[in-house]
Amino acid sequence: GAGVSQTPSNKVTEKGKYVELRCDPISGHTALYWYRQSLGQGPEFLIYFQGTGAADDSGLPNDRFFAVRPEGSVSTLKIQRTERGDSAVYLCASSFDPDSTDTQYFGPGTRLTVL
Amino acid sequence: AQRVTQPEKLLSVFKGAPVELKCNYSYSGSPELFWYVQYSRQRLQLLLRHISRESIKGFTADLNKGETSFHLKKPFAQEEDSAMYYCALSPTSGTYKYIFGTGTRLKVLA
């Protein structure tokens, strides 16, 4: 079946602009995660959804970052007033059941560049 | 603090040589541990996880709780093993968010 998809694959924006990044998880997966990967680093957790609700948003760096998952499937990560430091690859992952042993399946990522 | 450490940014070996990618973790409890691999221009994908105790593509990893390590090993490296490898930890309570190491780039030379 289809894996996790993310759009756009690349996004270039100017400092101060607003961006939205979309994630389409594997059908039937209830858990959805957003991670951010900066150059030379491993992915870092941003936010986790169980169904429609954000169960853990402790990784969001500040209030410019927000994410939604209104129908428990597709999720959108929103970044306001972008800064050059927001440049990174944003990864989405989903899993069937939120359990420590359950495999997270990753999307291809969105590469965000803030000029 | 929960942390995963991969001390080597780059590891170069010749084809047919043994490979060991190091991973150490810090976690107050018994975490679940994973190795993910990212081949060139592909997405992150699961290579193996300790709970499965399986060998994938010739790779194995043993959890050593005493040394808090989960090193990845392969007896004979192949050129197609060249990739970026990430060790990840999942807590066993609360949010099952992964904590990743910084990754090791493996280059297998002909």
mmCIF file of C-alpha atoms in Angstrom, chain A residues 2 10 19 26 29 31 35-36 38 40 49 51 55 66-67 71 74 85 103 107 113:
data_model
loop_
_atom_site.group_PDB
_atom_site.id
_atom_site.type_symbol
_atom_site.label_atom_id
_atom_site.label_comp_id
_atom_site.label_asym_id
_atom_site.label_seq_id
_atom_site.Cartn_x
_atom_site.Cartn_y
_atom_site.Cartn_z
ATOM 1 C CA ALA A 2 0.945 3.645 -0.148
ATOM 2 C CA ASN A 10 10.635 21.434 -1.186
ATOM 3 C CA VAL A 19 4.134 28.218 5.528
ATOM 4 C CA ILE A 26 -0.727 5.478 6.088
ATOM 5 C CA HIS A 29 -2.674 4.637 11.368
ATOM 6 C CA ALA A 31 -0.650 7.862 15.632
ATOM 7 C CA TYR A 35 10.008 15.589 13.538
ATOM 8 C CA ARG A 36 12.500 18.198 12.395
ATOM 9 C CA SER A 38 18.552 20.023 10.867
ATOM 10 C CA GLY A 40 24.048 17.036 10.450
ATOM 11 C CA PHE A 49 -1.188 13.196 17.509
ATOM 12 C CA GLY A 51 -6.419 10.617 16.494
ATOM 13 C CA ALA A 55 -1.325 14.343 22.778
ATOM 14 C CA PHE A 66 1.328 24.880 15.298
ATOM 15 C CA ALA A 67 -0.091 21.638 13.919
ATOM 16 C CA GLU A 71 -10.216 14.502 10.958
ATOM 17 C CA VAL A 74 -4.079 14.306 7.248
ATOM 18 C CA GLY A 85 16.743 29.043 11.766
ATOM 19 C CA THR A 103 7.257 0.796 14.078
ATOM 20 C CA GLY A 107 7.528 10.126 4.908
ATOM 21 C CA THR A 113 14.507 26.827 3.196
#
